[in-house]
PDB file of C-alpha atoms and ligand atoms in Angstrom:
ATOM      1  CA  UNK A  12     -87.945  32.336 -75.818  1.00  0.00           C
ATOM      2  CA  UNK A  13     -91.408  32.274 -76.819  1.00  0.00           C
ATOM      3  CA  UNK A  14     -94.130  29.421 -77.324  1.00  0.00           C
ATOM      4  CA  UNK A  15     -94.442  26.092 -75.205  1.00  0.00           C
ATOM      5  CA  UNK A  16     -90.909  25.494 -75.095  1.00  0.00           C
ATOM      6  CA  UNK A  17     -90.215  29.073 -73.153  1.00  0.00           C
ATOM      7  CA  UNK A  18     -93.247  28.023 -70.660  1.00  0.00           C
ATOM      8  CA  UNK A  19     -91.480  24.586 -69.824  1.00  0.00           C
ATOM      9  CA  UNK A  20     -88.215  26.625 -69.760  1.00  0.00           C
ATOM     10  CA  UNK A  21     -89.451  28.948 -67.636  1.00  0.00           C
ATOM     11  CA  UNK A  22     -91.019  26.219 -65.392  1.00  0.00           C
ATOM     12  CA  UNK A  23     -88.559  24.132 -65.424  1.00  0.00           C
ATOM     13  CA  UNK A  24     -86.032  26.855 -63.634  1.00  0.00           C
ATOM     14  CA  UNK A  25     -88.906  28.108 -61.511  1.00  0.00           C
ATOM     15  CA  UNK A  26     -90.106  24.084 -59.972  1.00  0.00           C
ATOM     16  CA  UNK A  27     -86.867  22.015 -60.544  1.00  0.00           C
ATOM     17  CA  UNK A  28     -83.819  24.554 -61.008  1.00  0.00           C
ATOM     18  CA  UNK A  29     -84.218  26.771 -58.169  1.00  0.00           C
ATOM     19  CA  UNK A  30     -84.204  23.729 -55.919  1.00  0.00           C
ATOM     20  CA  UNK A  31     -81.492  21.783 -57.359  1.00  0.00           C
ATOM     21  CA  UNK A  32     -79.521  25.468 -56.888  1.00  0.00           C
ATOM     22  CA  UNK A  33     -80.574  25.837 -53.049  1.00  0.00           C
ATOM     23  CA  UNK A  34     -79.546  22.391 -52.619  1.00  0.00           C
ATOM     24  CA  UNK A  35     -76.261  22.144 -54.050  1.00  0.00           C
ATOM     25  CA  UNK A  36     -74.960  25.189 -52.940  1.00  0.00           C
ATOM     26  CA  UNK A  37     -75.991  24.612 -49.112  1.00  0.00           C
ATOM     27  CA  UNK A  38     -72.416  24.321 -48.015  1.00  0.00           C
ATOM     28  CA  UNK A  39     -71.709  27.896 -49.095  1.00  0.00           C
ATOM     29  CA  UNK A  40     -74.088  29.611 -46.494  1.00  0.00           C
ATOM     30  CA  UNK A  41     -70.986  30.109 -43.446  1.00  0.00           C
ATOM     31  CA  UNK A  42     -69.348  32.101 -46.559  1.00  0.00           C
ATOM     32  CA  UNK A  43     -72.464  34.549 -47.379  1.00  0.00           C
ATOM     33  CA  UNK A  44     -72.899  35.046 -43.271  1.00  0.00           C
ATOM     34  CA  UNK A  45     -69.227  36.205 -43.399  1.00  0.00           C
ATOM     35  CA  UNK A  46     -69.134  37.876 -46.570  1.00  0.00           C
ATOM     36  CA  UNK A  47     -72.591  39.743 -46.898  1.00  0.00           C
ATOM     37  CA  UNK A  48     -73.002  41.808 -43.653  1.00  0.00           C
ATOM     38  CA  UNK A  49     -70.312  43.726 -45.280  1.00  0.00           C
ATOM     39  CA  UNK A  50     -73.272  45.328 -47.741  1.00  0.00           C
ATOM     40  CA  UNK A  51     -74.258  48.558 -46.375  1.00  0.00           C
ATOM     41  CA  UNK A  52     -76.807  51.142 -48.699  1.00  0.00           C
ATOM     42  CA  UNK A  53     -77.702  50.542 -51.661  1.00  0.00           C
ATOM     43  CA  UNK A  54     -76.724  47.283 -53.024  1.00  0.00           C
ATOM     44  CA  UNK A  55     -76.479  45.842 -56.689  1.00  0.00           C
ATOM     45  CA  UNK A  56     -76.134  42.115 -56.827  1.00  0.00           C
ATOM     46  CA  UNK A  57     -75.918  40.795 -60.320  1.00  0.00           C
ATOM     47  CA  UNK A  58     -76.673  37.266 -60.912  1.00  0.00           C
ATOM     48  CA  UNK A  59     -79.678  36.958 -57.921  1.00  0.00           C
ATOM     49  CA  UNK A  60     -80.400  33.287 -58.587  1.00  0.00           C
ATOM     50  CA  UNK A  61     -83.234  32.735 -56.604  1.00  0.00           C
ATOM     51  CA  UNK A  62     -82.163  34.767 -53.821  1.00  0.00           C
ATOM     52  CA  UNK A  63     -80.091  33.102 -51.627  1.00  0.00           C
ATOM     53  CA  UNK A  64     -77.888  35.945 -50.212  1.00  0.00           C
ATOM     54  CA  UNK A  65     -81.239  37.530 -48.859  1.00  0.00           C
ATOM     55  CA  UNK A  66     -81.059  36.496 -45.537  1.00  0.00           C
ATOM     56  CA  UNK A  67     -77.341  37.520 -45.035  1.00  0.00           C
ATOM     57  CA  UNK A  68     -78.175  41.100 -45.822  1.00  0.00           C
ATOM     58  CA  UNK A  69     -77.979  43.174 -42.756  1.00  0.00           C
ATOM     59  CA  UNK A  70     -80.094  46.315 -41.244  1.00  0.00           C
ATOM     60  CA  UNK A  71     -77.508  48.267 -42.975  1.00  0.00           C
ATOM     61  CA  UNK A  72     -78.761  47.690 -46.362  1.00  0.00           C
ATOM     62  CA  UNK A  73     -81.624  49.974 -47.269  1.00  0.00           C
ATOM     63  CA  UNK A  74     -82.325  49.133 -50.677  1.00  0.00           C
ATOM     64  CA  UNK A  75     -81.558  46.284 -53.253  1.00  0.00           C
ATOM     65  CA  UNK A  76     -80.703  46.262 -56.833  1.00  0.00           C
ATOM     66  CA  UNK A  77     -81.199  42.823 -58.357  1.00  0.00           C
ATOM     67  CA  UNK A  78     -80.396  41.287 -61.640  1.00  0.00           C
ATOM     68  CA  UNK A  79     -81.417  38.040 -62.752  1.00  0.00           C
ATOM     69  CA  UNK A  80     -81.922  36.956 -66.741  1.00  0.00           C
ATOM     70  CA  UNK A  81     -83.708  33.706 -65.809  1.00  0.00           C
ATOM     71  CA  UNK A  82     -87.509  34.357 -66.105  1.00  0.00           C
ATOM     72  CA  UNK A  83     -88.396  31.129 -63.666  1.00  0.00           C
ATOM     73  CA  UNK A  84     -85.350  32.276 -61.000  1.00  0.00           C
ATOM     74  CA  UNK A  85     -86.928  35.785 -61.058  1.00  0.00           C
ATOM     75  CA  UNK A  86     -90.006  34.391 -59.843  1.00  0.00           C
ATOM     76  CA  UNK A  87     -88.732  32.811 -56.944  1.00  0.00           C
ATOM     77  CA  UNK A  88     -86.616  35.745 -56.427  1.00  0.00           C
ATOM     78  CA  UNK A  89     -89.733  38.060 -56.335  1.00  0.00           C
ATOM     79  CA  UNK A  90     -91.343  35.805 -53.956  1.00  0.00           C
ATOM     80  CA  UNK A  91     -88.436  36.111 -51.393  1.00  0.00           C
ATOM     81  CA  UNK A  92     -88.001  39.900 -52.052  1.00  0.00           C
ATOM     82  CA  UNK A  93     -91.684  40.699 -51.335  1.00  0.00           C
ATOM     83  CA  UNK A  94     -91.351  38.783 -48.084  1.00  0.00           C
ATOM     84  CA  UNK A  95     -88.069  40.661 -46.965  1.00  0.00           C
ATOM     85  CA  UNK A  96     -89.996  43.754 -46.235  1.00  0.00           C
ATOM     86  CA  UNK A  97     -87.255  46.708 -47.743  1.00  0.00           C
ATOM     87  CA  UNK A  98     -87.602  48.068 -50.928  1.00  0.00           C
ATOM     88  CA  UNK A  99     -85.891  46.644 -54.057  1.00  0.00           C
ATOM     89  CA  UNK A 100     -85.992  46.680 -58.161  1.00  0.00           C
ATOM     90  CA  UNK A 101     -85.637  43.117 -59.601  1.00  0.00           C
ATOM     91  CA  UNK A 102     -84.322  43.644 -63.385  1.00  0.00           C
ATOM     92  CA  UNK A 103     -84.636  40.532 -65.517  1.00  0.00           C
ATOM     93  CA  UNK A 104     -82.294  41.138 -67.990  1.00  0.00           C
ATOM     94  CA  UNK A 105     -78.403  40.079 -68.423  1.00  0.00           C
ATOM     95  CA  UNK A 106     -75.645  41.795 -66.433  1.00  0.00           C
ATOM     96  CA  UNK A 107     -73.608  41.981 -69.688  1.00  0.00           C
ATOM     97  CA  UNK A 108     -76.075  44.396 -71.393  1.00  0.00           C
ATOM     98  CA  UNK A 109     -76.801  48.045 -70.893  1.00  0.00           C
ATOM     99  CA  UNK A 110     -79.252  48.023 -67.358  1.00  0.00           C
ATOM    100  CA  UNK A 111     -81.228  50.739 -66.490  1.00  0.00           C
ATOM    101  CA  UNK A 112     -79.492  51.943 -63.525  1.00  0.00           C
ATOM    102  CA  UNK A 113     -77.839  55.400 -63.002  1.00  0.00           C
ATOM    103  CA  UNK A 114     -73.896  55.805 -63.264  1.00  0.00           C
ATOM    104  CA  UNK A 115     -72.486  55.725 -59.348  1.00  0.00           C
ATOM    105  CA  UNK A 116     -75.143  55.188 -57.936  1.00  0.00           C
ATOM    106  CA  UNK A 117     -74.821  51.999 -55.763  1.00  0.00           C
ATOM    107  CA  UNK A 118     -72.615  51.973 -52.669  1.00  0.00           C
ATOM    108  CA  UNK A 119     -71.618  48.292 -52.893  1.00  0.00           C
ATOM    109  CA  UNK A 120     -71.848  45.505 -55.661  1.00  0.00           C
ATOM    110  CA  UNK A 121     -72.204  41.731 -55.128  1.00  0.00           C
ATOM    111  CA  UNK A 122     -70.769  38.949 -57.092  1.00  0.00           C
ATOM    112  CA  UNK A 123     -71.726  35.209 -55.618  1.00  0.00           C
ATOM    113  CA  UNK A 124     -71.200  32.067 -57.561  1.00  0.00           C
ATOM    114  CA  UNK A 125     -72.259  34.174 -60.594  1.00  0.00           C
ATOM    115  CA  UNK A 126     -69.161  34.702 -62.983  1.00  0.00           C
ATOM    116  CA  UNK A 127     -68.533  31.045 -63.775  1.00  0.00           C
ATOM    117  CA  UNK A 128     -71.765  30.764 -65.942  1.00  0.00           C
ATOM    118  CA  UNK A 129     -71.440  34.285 -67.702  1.00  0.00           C
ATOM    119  CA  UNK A 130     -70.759  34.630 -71.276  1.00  0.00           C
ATOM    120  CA  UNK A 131     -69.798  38.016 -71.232  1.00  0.00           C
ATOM    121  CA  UNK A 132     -67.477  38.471 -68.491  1.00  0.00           C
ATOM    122  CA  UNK A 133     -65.892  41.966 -69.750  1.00  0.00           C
ATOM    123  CA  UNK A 134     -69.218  43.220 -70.410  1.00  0.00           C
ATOM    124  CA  UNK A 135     -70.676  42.226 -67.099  1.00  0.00           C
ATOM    125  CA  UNK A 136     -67.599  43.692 -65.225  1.00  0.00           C
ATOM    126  CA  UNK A 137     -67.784  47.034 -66.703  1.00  0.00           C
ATOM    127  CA  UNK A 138     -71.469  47.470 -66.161  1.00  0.00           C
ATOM    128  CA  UNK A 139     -70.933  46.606 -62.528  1.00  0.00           C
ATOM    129  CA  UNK A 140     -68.184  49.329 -62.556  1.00  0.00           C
ATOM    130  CA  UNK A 141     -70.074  52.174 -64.210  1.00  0.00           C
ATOM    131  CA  UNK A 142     -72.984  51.487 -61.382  1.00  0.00           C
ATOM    132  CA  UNK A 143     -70.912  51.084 -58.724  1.00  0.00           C
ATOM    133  CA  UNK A 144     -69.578  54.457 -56.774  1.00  0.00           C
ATOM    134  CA  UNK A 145     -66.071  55.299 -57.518  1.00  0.00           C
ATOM    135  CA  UNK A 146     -63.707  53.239 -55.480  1.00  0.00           C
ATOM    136  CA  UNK A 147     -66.522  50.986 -53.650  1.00  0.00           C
ATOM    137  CA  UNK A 148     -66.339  48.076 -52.760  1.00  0.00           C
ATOM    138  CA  UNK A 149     -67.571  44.871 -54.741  1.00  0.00           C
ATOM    139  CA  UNK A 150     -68.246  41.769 -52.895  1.00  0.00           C
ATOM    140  CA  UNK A 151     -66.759  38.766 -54.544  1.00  0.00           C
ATOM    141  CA  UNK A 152     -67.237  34.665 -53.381  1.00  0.00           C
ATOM    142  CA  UNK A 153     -66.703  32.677 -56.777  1.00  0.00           C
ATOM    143  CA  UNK A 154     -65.344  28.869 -57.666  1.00  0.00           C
ATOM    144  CA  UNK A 155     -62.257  29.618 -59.896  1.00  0.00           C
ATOM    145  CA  UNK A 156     -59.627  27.159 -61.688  1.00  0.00           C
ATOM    146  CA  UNK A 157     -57.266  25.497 -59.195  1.00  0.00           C
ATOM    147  CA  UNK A 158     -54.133  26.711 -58.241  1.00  0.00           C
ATOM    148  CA  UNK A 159     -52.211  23.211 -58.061  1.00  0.00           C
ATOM    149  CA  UNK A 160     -51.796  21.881 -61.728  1.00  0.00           C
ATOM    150  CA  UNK A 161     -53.398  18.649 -61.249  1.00  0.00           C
ATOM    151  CA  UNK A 162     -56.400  19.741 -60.142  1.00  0.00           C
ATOM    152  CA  UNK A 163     -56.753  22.747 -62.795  1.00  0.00           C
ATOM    153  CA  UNK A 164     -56.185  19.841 -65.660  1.00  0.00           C
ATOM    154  CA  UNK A 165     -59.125  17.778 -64.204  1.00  0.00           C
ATOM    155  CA  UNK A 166     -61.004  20.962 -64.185  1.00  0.00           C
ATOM    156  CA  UNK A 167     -60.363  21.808 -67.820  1.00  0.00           C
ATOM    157  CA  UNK A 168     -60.896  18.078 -68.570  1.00  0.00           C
ATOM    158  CA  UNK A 169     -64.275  17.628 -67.587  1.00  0.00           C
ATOM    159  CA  UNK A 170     -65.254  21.172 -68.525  1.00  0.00           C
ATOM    160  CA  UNK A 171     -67.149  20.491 -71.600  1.00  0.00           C
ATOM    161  CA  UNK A 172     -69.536  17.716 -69.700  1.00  0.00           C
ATOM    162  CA  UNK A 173     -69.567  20.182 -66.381  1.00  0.00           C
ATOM    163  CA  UNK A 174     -70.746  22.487 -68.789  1.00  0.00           C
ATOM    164  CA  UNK A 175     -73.170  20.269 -70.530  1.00  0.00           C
ATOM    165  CA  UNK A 176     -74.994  19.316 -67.367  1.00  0.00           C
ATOM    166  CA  UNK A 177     -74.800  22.818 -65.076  1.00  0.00           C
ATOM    167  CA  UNK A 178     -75.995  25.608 -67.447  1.00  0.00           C
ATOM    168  CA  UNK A 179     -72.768  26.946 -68.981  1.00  0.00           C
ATOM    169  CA  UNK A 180     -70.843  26.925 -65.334  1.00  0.00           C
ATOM    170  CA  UNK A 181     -67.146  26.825 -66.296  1.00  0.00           C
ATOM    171  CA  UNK A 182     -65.189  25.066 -63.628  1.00  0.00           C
ATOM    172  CA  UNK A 183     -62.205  27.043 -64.785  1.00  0.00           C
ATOM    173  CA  UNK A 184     -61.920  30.382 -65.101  1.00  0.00           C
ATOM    174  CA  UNK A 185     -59.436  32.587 -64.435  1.00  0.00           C
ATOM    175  CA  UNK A 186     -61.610  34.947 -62.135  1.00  0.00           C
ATOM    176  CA  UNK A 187     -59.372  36.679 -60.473  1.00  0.00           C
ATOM    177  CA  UNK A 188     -57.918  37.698 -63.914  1.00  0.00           C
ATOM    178  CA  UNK A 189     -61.180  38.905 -65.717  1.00  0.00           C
ATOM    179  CA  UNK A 190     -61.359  41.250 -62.608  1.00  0.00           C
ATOM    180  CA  UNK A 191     -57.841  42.659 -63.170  1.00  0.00           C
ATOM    181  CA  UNK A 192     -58.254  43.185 -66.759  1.00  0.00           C
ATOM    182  CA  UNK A 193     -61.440  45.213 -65.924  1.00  0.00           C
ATOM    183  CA  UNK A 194     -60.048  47.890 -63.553  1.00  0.00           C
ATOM    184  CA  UNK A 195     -60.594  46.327 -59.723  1.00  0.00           C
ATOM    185  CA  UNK A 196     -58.185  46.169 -57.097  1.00  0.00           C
ATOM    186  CA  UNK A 197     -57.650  42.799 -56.399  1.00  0.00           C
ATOM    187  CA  UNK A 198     -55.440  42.574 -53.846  1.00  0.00           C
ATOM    188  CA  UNK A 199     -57.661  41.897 -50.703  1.00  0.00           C
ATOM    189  CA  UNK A 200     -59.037  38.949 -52.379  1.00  0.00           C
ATOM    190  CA  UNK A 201     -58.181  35.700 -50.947  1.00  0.00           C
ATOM    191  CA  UNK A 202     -57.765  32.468 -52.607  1.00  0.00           C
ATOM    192  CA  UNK A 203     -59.767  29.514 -50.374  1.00  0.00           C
ATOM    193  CA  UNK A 204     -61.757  25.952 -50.676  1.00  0.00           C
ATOM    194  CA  UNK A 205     -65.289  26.054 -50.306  1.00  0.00           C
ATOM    195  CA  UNK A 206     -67.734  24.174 -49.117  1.00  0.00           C
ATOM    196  CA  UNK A 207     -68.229  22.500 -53.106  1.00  0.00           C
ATOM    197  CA  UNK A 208     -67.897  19.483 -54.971  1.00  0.00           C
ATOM    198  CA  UNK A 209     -63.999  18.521 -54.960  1.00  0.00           C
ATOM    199  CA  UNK A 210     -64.038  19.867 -59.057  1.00  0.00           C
ATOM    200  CA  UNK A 211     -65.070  23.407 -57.919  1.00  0.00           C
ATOM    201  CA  UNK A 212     -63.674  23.827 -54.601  1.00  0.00           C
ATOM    202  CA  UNK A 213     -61.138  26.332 -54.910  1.00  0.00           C
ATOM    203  CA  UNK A 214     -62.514  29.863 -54.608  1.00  0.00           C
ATOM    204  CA  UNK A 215     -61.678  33.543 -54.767  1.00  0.00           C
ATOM    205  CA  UNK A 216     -63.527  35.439 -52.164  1.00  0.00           C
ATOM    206  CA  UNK A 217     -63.376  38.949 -50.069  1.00  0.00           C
ATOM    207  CA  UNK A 218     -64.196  42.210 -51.215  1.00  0.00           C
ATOM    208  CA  UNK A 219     -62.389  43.605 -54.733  1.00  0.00           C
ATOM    209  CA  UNK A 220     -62.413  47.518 -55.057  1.00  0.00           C
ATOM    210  CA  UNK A 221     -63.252  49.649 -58.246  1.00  0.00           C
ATOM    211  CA  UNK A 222     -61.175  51.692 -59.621  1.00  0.00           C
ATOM    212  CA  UNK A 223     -61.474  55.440 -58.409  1.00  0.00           C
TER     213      UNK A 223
HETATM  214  C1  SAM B  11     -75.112  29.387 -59.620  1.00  0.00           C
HETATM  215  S1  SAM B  11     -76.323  30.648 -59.746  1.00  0.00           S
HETATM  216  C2  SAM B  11     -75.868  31.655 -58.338  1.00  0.00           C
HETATM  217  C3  SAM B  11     -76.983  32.485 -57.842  1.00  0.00           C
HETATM  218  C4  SAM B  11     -76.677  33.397 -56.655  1.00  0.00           C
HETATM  219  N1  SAM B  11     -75.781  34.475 -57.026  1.00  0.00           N
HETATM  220  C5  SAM B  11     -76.119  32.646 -55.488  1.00  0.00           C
HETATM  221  O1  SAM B  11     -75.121  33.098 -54.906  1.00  0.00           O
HETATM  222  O2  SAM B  11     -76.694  31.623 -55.112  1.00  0.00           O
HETATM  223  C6  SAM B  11     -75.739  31.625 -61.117  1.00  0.00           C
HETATM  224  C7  SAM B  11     -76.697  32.747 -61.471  1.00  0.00           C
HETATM  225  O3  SAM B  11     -76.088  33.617 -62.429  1.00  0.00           O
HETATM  226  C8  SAM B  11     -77.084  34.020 -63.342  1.00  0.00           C
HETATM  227  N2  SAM B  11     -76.448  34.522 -64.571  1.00  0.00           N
HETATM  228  C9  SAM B  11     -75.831  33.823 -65.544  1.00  0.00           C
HETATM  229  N3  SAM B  11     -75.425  34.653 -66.523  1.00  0.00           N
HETATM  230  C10 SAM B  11     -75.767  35.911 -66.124  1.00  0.00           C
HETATM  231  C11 SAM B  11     -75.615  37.200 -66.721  1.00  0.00           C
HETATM  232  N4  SAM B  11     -75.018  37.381 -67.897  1.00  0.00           N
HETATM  233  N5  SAM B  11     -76.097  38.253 -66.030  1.00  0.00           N
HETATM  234  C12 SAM B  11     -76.699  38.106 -64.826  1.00  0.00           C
HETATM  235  N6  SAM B  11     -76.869  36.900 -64.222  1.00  0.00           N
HETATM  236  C13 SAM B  11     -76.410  35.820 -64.880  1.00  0.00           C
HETATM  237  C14 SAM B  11     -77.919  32.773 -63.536  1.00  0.00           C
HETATM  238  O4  SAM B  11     -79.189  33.033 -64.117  1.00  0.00           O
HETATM  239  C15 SAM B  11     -78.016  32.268 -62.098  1.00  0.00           C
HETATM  240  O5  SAM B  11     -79.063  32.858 -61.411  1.00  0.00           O
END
């Protein structure tokens, strides 16, 4: 997006966003202590936001892949990489297109709170696959549609305004689906609340394995 309105945009996410994202998702962080030491190598994480899994990363990661289409989120993101000390690629650009990363070559992938507000799910999910090593394992913590039929009707009620107000972010998708259809293993994933707004408190979260 060019012009002034890209600037204000791009502001906008970089002053006011990124907050608002730290913010709301504070009740997640006992989730990415437990779920990110499990990185090891070199790690891909798609959807960086403005960094927030950083500090979870262990001594076992050596090197980080990150992927993050919003210009002002990047910035903040670049900010917190610099000061992490290890050596890292930030790639603005969408997860659903064609990145510039080799084939296989990432031991471990990381999905957080990402796959709600994608367009292109298939796409993203098969360009995490072809950069992921065969079999590894891809980290997965995501707010998915209820299991209890009440609660997924609210969800799918109120989607449209959810929507309206939080950047796309889908209070209902079948997540665990989308990751069958593209190849993973989904069987050590575990369905759980999280620490979220009653609308988006169920999750799916664990580690998912690609196909060999
Ligand atoms: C709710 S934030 C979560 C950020 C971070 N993963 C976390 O755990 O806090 C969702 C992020 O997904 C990013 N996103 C949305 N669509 C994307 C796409 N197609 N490819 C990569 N990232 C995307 C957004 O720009 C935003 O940074």
């Amino acid at each position: 997006m060019a012009g002034r309105t890209g600037r204000l945009k791009t502001w906008y996410e970089e002053h006011v966003l990124a907050g608002i994202l730290d913010g709301a998702m504070a009740g997640v962080e006992p989730l990415r202590a437990e779920l990110l030491p499990q990185a090891r190598g070199r790690v891909l994480e798609v959807g960086f936001g403005t960094g927030a899994n950083l500090p979870h990363y262990g001594d076992e990661v050596s090197s980080l892949v990150a992927v993050e289409p919003s210009e002002g989120l990047a910035r903040v993101a670049r900010r917190r990489l610099e000061a992490w000390g290890r050596p890292f690629e930030l790639i603005e650009m969408s997860g659903s297109r064609r990145l510039p990363i080799d084939d296989a070559s990432v031991d471990v992938a990381v999905l957080t709170f990402v796959l709600c507000s994608v367009k292109r799910i298939p796409e993203l999910l098969a360009e995490v696959r072809r950069i992921l090593r065969p079999a590894g394992p891809l980290l997965v913590a995501e707010h998915v549609v209820a299991g209890t039929p009440g609660h997924a009707a609210a969800q799918r009620a109120l989607r449209p305004i959810w929507k309206a107000c939080l950047g796309g972010c889908d209070p209902a998708r079948d997540t665990r689906g989308h990751l069958e259809a593209a190849g993973y293993d989904t069987a050590a994933l575990e369905e759980r609340p999280l620490g979220l707004p009653w609308l988006v408190r169920p999750g799916l979260v664990g580690v998912a394995r690609a196909p060999r």
